[in-house]
Coordinates of N, CA and C and ligand atoms in Angstrom, one line a residue:
M212 N -30.7 -6.8 -19.4 CA -31.7 -6.3 -18.5 C -31.5 -4.8 -18.2
A213 N -32.7 -4.1 -18.1 CA -32.5 -2.7 -17.7 C -31.8 -2.5 -16.4
P214 N -31.0 -1.5 -16.4 CA -30.3 -1.3 -15.0 C -31.3 -1.0 -13.9
L215 N -30.8 -1.1 -12.7 CA -31.5 -0.7 -11.5 C -31.0 0.5 -10.8
R216 N -31.8 1.5 -10.7 CA -31.3 2.7 -9.9 C -31.2 2.3 -8.5
F217 N -30.0 2.5 -7.8 CA -29.8 2.1 -6.5 C -29.1 3.2 -5.7
E218 N -29.6 3.5 -4.5 CA -29.0 4.5 -3.6 C -28.9 4.0 -2.2
I219 N -27.8 4.4 -1.5 CA -27.7 4.1 -0.1 C -27.5 5.6 0.5
V220 N -28.4 5.9 1.5 CA -28.3 7.1 2.2 C -28.3 6.9 3.7
T221 N -27.5 7.8 4.4 CA -27.7 7.8 5.9 C -28.1 9.2 6.2
A222 N -28.3 9.4 7.5 CA -28.7 10.8 8.0 C -27.7 11.8 7.5
E223 N -26.5 11.3 7.4 CA -25.5 12.3 7.1 C -25.0 12.6 5.7
R224 N -25.3 11.5 4.8 CA -24.7 11.7 3.5 C -25.2 10.5 2.6
Q225 N -25.0 10.8 1.3 CA -25.4 9.7 0.3 C -24.0 8.8 0.1
V226 N -24.2 7.6 0.4 CA -22.9 6.7 0.5 C -22.7 6.1 -1.0
Y227 N -23.9 5.9 -1.7 CA -23.7 5.3 -2.9 C -24.9 5.6 -3.7
A228 N -24.7 5.8 -5.2 CA -25.8 6.1 -6.0 C -25.3 5.8 -7.4
D229 N -26.1 4.8 -8.1 CA -25.7 4.4 -9.4 C -26.7 3.5 -10.1
E230 N -26.5 3.3 -11.3 CA -27.3 2.3 -11.9 C -26.6 0.9 -12.0
V231 N -27.2 -0.1 -11.5 CA -26.5 -1.3 -11.2 C -27.4 -2.6 -11.8
D232 N -26.7 -3.7 -11.7 CA -27.5 -4.9 -12.3 C -28.1 -5.7 -11.1
M233 N -27.5 -5.6 -10.0 CA -28.1 -6.4 -8.9 C -27.6 -6.0 -7.6
V234 N -28.5 -6.2 -6.5 CA -28.0 -5.9 -5.2 C -28.3 -7.0 -4.3
V235 N -27.3 -7.3 -3.4 CA -27.6 -8.4 -2.5 C -27.4 -7.8 -1.0
A236 N -28.4 -7.7 -0.3 CA -28.4 -7.0 0.9 C -28.7 -8.0 2.1
P237 N -28.0 -7.6 3.3 CA -28.2 -8.4 4.4 C -29.5 -8.2 5.1
G238 N -30.6 -9.0 4.6 CA -31.9 -8.9 5.2 C -31.9 -9.6 6.6
L239 N -32.9 -9.3 7.4 CA -33.0 -9.9 8.8 C -33.1 -11.3 8.7
E240 N -33.8 -11.9 7.6 CA -33.9 -13.3 7.5 C -32.8 -14.0 6.5
G241 N -31.8 -13.2 6.2 CA -30.8 -13.7 5.2 C -30.6 -12.9 4.1
Q242 N -29.7 -13.3 3.3 CA -29.3 -12.6 2.0 C -30.6 -12.3 1.1
L243 N -30.7 -11.1 0.7 CA -31.9 -10.7 0.0 C -31.4 -10.1 -1.5
G244 N -31.6 -10.9 -2.4 CA -31.1 -10.5 -3.8 C -32.2 -9.6 -4.5
I245 N -31.9 -8.4 -5.1 CA -32.8 -7.6 -5.8 C -32.4 -7.4 -7.2
L246 N -33.1 -7.7 -8.2 CA -32.9 -7.5 -9.6 C -33.8 -6.5 -10.1
P247 N -33.6 -5.9 -11.2 CA -34.5 -5.0 -11.8 C -36.0 -5.6 -11.9
H248 N -36.9 -4.6 -11.8 CA -38.3 -5.0 -11.8 C -38.8 -5.8 -10.6
H249 N -38.1 -5.8 -9.5 CA -38.5 -6.5 -8.3 C -39.8 -5.9 -7.8
A250 N -40.6 -6.7 -7.3 CA -41.9 -6.1 -6.6 C -41.7 -5.2 -5.5
P251 N -42.6 -4.2 -5.3 CA -42.3 -3.2 -4.2 C -42.1 -4.0 -2.9
L252 N -41.2 -3.4 -2.0 CA -40.8 -4.1 -0.8 C -40.3 -3.2 0.2
L253 N -40.5 -3.4 1.6 CA -39.9 -2.7 2.5 C -39.4 -3.7 3.6
T254 N -38.2 -3.6 3.9 CA -37.7 -4.7 4.8 C -36.5 -4.0 5.6
A255 N -36.4 -4.6 6.8 CA -35.3 -4.3 7.7 C -34.0 -5.0 7.4
L256 N -32.9 -4.3 7.6 CA -31.6 -4.9 7.3 C -30.9 -5.2 8.6
Q257 N -29.9 -6.2 8.6 CA -29.1 -6.4 9.9 C -27.7 -6.0 9.4
P258 N -26.9 -5.8 10.4 CA -25.5 -5.4 10.1 C -24.8 -6.4 9.3
G259 N -24.0 -5.9 8.3 CA -23.4 -6.8 7.4 C -22.9 -6.2 6.1
E260 N -22.6 -7.1 5.2 CA -22.3 -6.7 3.9 C -23.3 -6.6 2.8
L261 N -23.3 -5.4 2.2 CA -24.2 -5.3 1.1 C -23.4 -5.3 -0.2
R262 N -23.8 -6.1 -1.2 CA -22.8 -6.3 -2.4 C -23.7 -5.7 -3.5
V263 N -23.1 -4.9 -4.4 CA -23.6 -4.4 -5.6 C -22.9 -4.9 -6.8
K264 N -23.6 -5.4 -7.7 CA -23.1 -5.9 -9.0 C -23.3 -5.0 -10.2
K265 N -22.3 -4.8 -10.8 CA -22.5 -4.0 -12.0 C -21.4 -4.3 -13.0
G266 N -21.9 -4.7 -14.1 CA -21.0 -4.9 -15.2 C -19.9 -5.9 -15.0
G267 N -20.2 -6.9 -14.3 CA -19.1 -8.0 -14.0 C -18.3 -7.6 -12.8
E268 N -18.5 -6.3 -12.3 CA -17.6 -5.9 -11.1 C -18.6 -6.0 -9.8
E269 N -18.0 -6.1 -8.7 CA -18.8 -6.2 -7.5 C -18.2 -5.2 -6.4
V270 N -19.1 -4.4 -5.8 CA -18.7 -3.5 -4.8 C -19.2 -3.9 -3.4
S271 N -18.4 -3.9 -2.4 CA -18.9 -4.2 -1.0 C -19.0 -3.0 -0.2
I272 N -20.1 -3.0 0.5 CA -20.4 -1.8 1.4 C -21.0 -2.3 2.7
F273 N -20.4 -1.8 3.8 CA -20.9 -2.2 5.2 C -22.1 -1.4 5.5
V274 N -23.2 -2.0 6.0 CA -24.3 -1.3 6.5 C -24.5 -1.7 8.0
S275 N -24.8 -0.9 8.9 CA -24.9 -1.3 10.3 C -26.3 -1.6 10.6
G276 N -27.2 -1.6 9.7 CA -28.6 -1.8 9.9 C -29.6 -0.7 9.2
G277 N -30.7 -0.8 9.1 CA -31.6 0.2 8.5 C -32.7 -0.4 7.7
F278 N -33.0 0.2 6.6 CA -34.2 -0.4 5.9 C -33.9 -0.4 4.3
L279 N -34.4 -1.3 3.7 CA -34.3 -1.4 2.2 C -35.7 -1.3 1.6
E280 N -35.8 -0.3 0.7 CA -37.2 -0.1 0.1 C -37.2 -0.3 -1.4
V281 N -37.9 -1.1 -2.0 CA -37.9 -1.2 -3.5 C -39.2 -0.4 -3.9
R282 N -38.8 0.7 -4.6 CA -39.9 1.6 -5.1 C -40.0 1.4 -6.5
P283 N -41.1 1.9 -7.2 CA -41.3 1.6 -8.7 C -40.1 2.2 -9.4
D284 N -39.5 3.3 -9.0 CA -38.5 3.9 -9.9 C -37.0 3.6 -9.4
K285 N -36.9 3.1 -8.1 CA -35.5 2.9 -7.6 C -35.6 2.0 -6.3
V286 N -34.3 1.5 -5.9 CA -34.2 0.9 -4.6 C -33.3 1.8 -3.8
V287 N -33.9 1.9 -2.7 CA -33.2 2.8 -1.6 C -32.9 2.0 -0.4
V288 N -31.7 2.3 0.1 CA -31.3 1.9 1.5 C -31.1 2.9 2.4
L289 N -31.9 3.0 3.4 CA -31.7 4.0 4.5 C -31.1 3.4 5.6
A290 N -29.8 3.8 5.7 CA -28.8 2.9 6.7 C -28.6 3.8 7.9
S291 N -28.4 3.1 9.0 CA -28.0 3.7 10.2 C -26.6 4.3 10.0
T292 N -25.7 3.6 9.6 CA -24.4 4.1 9.1 C -24.0 3.1 7.9
A293 N -23.2 3.6 7.1 CA -22.7 2.8 6.0 C -21.4 3.3 5.5
E294 N -20.5 2.5 5.1 CA -19.3 2.8 4.5 C -18.9 1.9 3.4
R295 N -18.4 2.5 2.3 CA -17.9 1.6 1.2 C -16.5 1.0 1.6
A296 N -16.2 -0.1 1.1 CA -15.0 -0.9 1.6 C -13.9 0.0 1.7
E297 N -13.6 0.8 0.7 CA -12.4 1.7 0.8 C -12.4 2.8 1.9
E298 N -13.6 3.1 2.4 CA -13.8 4.1 3.4 C -13.5 3.6 4.8
I299 N -13.5 2.3 4.9 CA -13.5 1.8 6.2 C -12.1 1.9 6.9
D300 N -12.0 2.4 8.1 CA -10.8 2.8 8.8 C -10.5 1.4 9.6
V301 N -9.5 0.8 9.1 CA -9.3 -0.6 9.6 C -8.7 -0.5 11.0
S302 N -7.9 0.5 11.4 CA -7.4 0.6 12.8 C -8.6 0.9 13.8
R303 N -9.5 1.7 13.3 CA -10.6 2.0 14.2 C -11.5 0.7 14.3
A304 N -11.7 0.0 13.3 CA -12.5 -1.3 13.5 C -11.8 -2.3 14.3
E305 N -10.3 -2.3 14.1 CA -9.6 -3.3 15.1 C -9.7 -2.9 16.4
A306 N -9.6 -1.6 16.7 CA -9.8 -1.0 18.1 C -11.2 -1.5 18.6
A307 N -12.2 -1.3 17.8 CA -13.5 -1.6 18.2 C -13.7 -3.0 18.6
R308 N -13.1 -3.9 17.7 CA -13.1 -5.3 17.9 C -12.4 -5.7 19.2
K309 N -11.3 -5.1 19.5 CA -10.5 -5.4 20.7 C -11.4 -5.0 21.9
R310 N -11.9 -3.8 21.8 CA -12.6 -3.3 23.0 C -13.9 -4.3 23.3
A311 N -14.6 -4.6 22.2 CA -15.7 -5.5 22.5 C -15.3 -6.8 22.9
Q312 N -14.2 -7.4 22.4 CA -13.7 -8.7 23.0 C -13.4 -8.7 24.4
E313 N -12.7 -7.5 24.8 CA -12.3 -7.4 26.2 C -13.5 -7.3 27.1
R314 N -14.5 -6.5 26.6 CA -15.7 -6.4 27.4 C -16.4 -7.8 27.5
L315 N -16.4 -8.6 26.4 CA -17.0 -9.9 26.5 C -16.3 -11.0 27.5
Q316 N -14.9 -10.7 27.4 CA -14.1 -11.6 28.3 C -14.2 -11.2 29.7
G317 N -14.3 -9.9 30.0 CA -14.4 -9.5 31.4 C -15.7 -9.9 32.0
R318 N -15.9 -9.4 33.2 CA -17.2 -9.6 33.9 C -18.3 -8.7 33.3
V319 N -19.1 -9.3 32.6 CA -20.2 -8.5 32.0 C -21.5 -8.7 32.9
E320 N -21.7 -7.8 33.7 CA -22.7 -8.0 34.7 C -24.2 -7.7 34.1
E321 N -24.2 -6.9 33.2 CA -25.6 -6.5 32.7 C -25.7 -7.3 31.4
E322 N -26.9 -7.9 31.2 CA -27.3 -8.6 30.0 C -27.2 -7.5 28.8
L323 N -27.6 -6.4 29.1 CA -27.6 -5.2 28.1 C -26.2 -4.9 27.5
D324 N -25.2 -4.9 28.5 CA -23.9 -4.6 28.2 C -23.3 -5.7 27.1
S325 N -23.6 -7.0 27.5 CA -23.2 -8.1 26.9 C -23.8 -8.0 25.3
A326 N -25.1 -7.7 25.3 CA -25.6 -7.7 24.0 C -25.0 -6.4 23.1
R327 N -24.7 -5.4 23.8 CA -24.0 -4.2 23.2 C -22.7 -4.6 22.6
A328 N -21.9 -5.3 23.6 CA -20.6 -5.7 23.1 C -20.6 -6.6 21.9
K329 N -21.6 -7.6 22.0 CA -21.7 -8.6 20.8 C -22.0 -7.9 19.6
A330 N -22.9 -6.8 19.7 CA -23.4 -6.1 18.4 C -22.1 -5.3 17.9
S331 N -21.4 -4.8 18.8 CA -20.3 -4.0 18.5 C -19.3 -4.9 17.8
L332 N -19.1 -6.0 18.4 CA -18.1 -7.0 17.7 C -18.5 -7.3 16.5
A333 N -19.8 -7.5 16.2 CA -20.3 -8.1 14.9 C -20.1 -7.0 13.8
R334 N -20.3 -5.6 14.2 CA -20.0 -4.6 13.3 C -18.5 -4.5 12.9
A335 N -17.6 -4.6 14.0 CA -16.2 -4.5 13.8 C -15.8 -5.6 12.9
M336 N -16.1 -6.9 13.0 CA -15.7 -8.0 12.3 C -16.3 -7.9 10.8
A337 N -17.5 -7.4 10.7 CA -18.0 -7.2 9.4 C -17.1 -6.1 8.6
R338 N -16.8 -5.0 9.3 CA -16.1 -3.9 8.7 C -14.7 -4.5 8.3
L339 N -14.0 -5.3 9.1 CA -12.8 -5.7 8.8 C -12.8 -6.7 7.6
K340 N -13.8 -7.6 7.5 CA -14.0 -8.5 6.5 C -14.1 -7.7 5.2
I341 N -15.0 -6.8 5.2 CA -15.4 -5.9 3.9 C -14.1 -5.1 3.5
A342 N -13.4 -4.5 4.5 CA -12.2 -3.7 4.2 C -11.2 -4.7 3.5
E343 N -11.0 -5.9 4.0 CA -10.0 -6.8 3.4 C -10.4 -7.2 2.0
K344 N -11.7 -7.5 1.8 CA -12.2 -7.9 0.5 C -11.9 -6.7 -0.5
G345 N -12.1 -5.5 0.0 CA -12.0 -4.3 -0.9 C -10.5 -4.1 -1.3
R346 N -9.6 -4.4 -0.3 CA -8.2 -4.3 -0.6 C -7.7 -5.3 -1.6
R347 N -8.2 -6.5 -1.4 CA -7.9 -7.7 -2.4 C -8.4 -7.4 -3.8
R348 N -9.6 -6.8 -3.9 CA -10.1 -6.4 -5.2 C -9.3 -5.3 -5.8
R349 N -8.8 -4.4 -5.0 CA -8.1 -3.3 -5.6 C -6.5 -3.7 -5.8
G350 N -6.3 -5.0 -5.6 CA -4.9 -5.6 -5.8 C -4.0 -5.0 -4.7
Q351 N -4.4 -4.7 -3.5 CA -3.5 -4.2 -2.5 C -3.3 -5.4 -1.5
P352 N -2.2 -5.5 -0.8 CA -2.0 -6.6 0.0 C -2.9 -6.4 1.3
G353 N -3.3 -7.7 1.7 CA -4.3 -7.8 2.8 C -3.6 -7.3 4.2
L354 N -4.4 -6.9 5.0 CA -3.8 -6.4 6.3 C -4.0 -7.5 7.4
L355 N -5.0 -8.3 7.3 CA -5.3 -9.3 8.4 C -4.2 -10.4 8.3
G356 N -4.1 -11.0 9.5 CA -3.2 -12.2 9.7 C -1.7 -11.8 9.5
Q357 N -1.4 -10.5 9.8 CA -0.1 -10.3 9.7 C 0.6 -10.1 11.0
Ligands
ATP55 P1 -16.8 2.6 17.0 O1 -17.0 1.8 18.3 O2 -15.5 2.5 16.4 O3 -17.3 4.0 17.3 P2 -19.3 1.8 16.0 O4 -19.7 0.5 15.3 O5 -19.9 2.2 17.3 O6 -17.7 1.9 16.0 P3 -21.1 3.4 14.5 O7 -22.1 3.9 15.5 O8 -21.6 2.2 13.6 O9 -19.7 3.1 15.1 O10 -20.7 4.5 13.5 C1 -20.6 6.0 13.9 C2 -19.9 6.8 12.7 O11 -18.5 6.4 12.6 C3 -20.6 6.4 11.4 O12 -20.6 7.7 10.6 C4 -19.8 5.3 10.7 O13 -19.8 5.5 9.4 C5 -18.4 5.7 11.3 N1 -17.5 4.6 11.4 C6 -17.6 3.8 12.5 N2 -16.5 2.8 12.4 C7 -15.8 3.2 11.1 C8 -14.7 2.5 10.5 N3 -14.0 1.5 11.1 N4 -14.3 3.2 9.4 C9 -15.0 4.2 9.0 N5 -16.1 5.0 9.5 C10 -16.5 4.3 10.7

């Protein structure tokens, strides 16, 4: 099958750009698989793992939300923030997870604070999972559970 031009950009930088075989993105209503010649589409993404498949290899990228657009010539993700697995700072994600858990365990008086802490926790957990997957793929020992 003809490859699919795929790009992920944030306001700050281009996170990924390549010709790929398939993209699986975290759509608001679940995993969204995009193959070459997909019909035009614009959809929102939720925080989570975006997987890119190319030549039998798979790359995992964290996206914190944004939009995916299937254009006639390429597929573009405009992400709020995005990091490739190897770019994820595990200590920072661990600290964010701890902070969010402490907020949720403490007295959360405002509904809004609780929602923010939950969203922050979801981002941290997704980053940790993707970083761990990336390390395993690169044959490096895992960091979690030690
Ligand atoms: P934190 O609480 O650690 O700031 P956050 O989820 O609130 O995390 P975001 O608002 O999603 O952070 O991202 C802000 C910027 O920091 C973005 O450029 C994002 O790519 C980067 N970033 C956040 N967490 C990490 C991480 N663990 N590793 C690498 N980059 C990160």
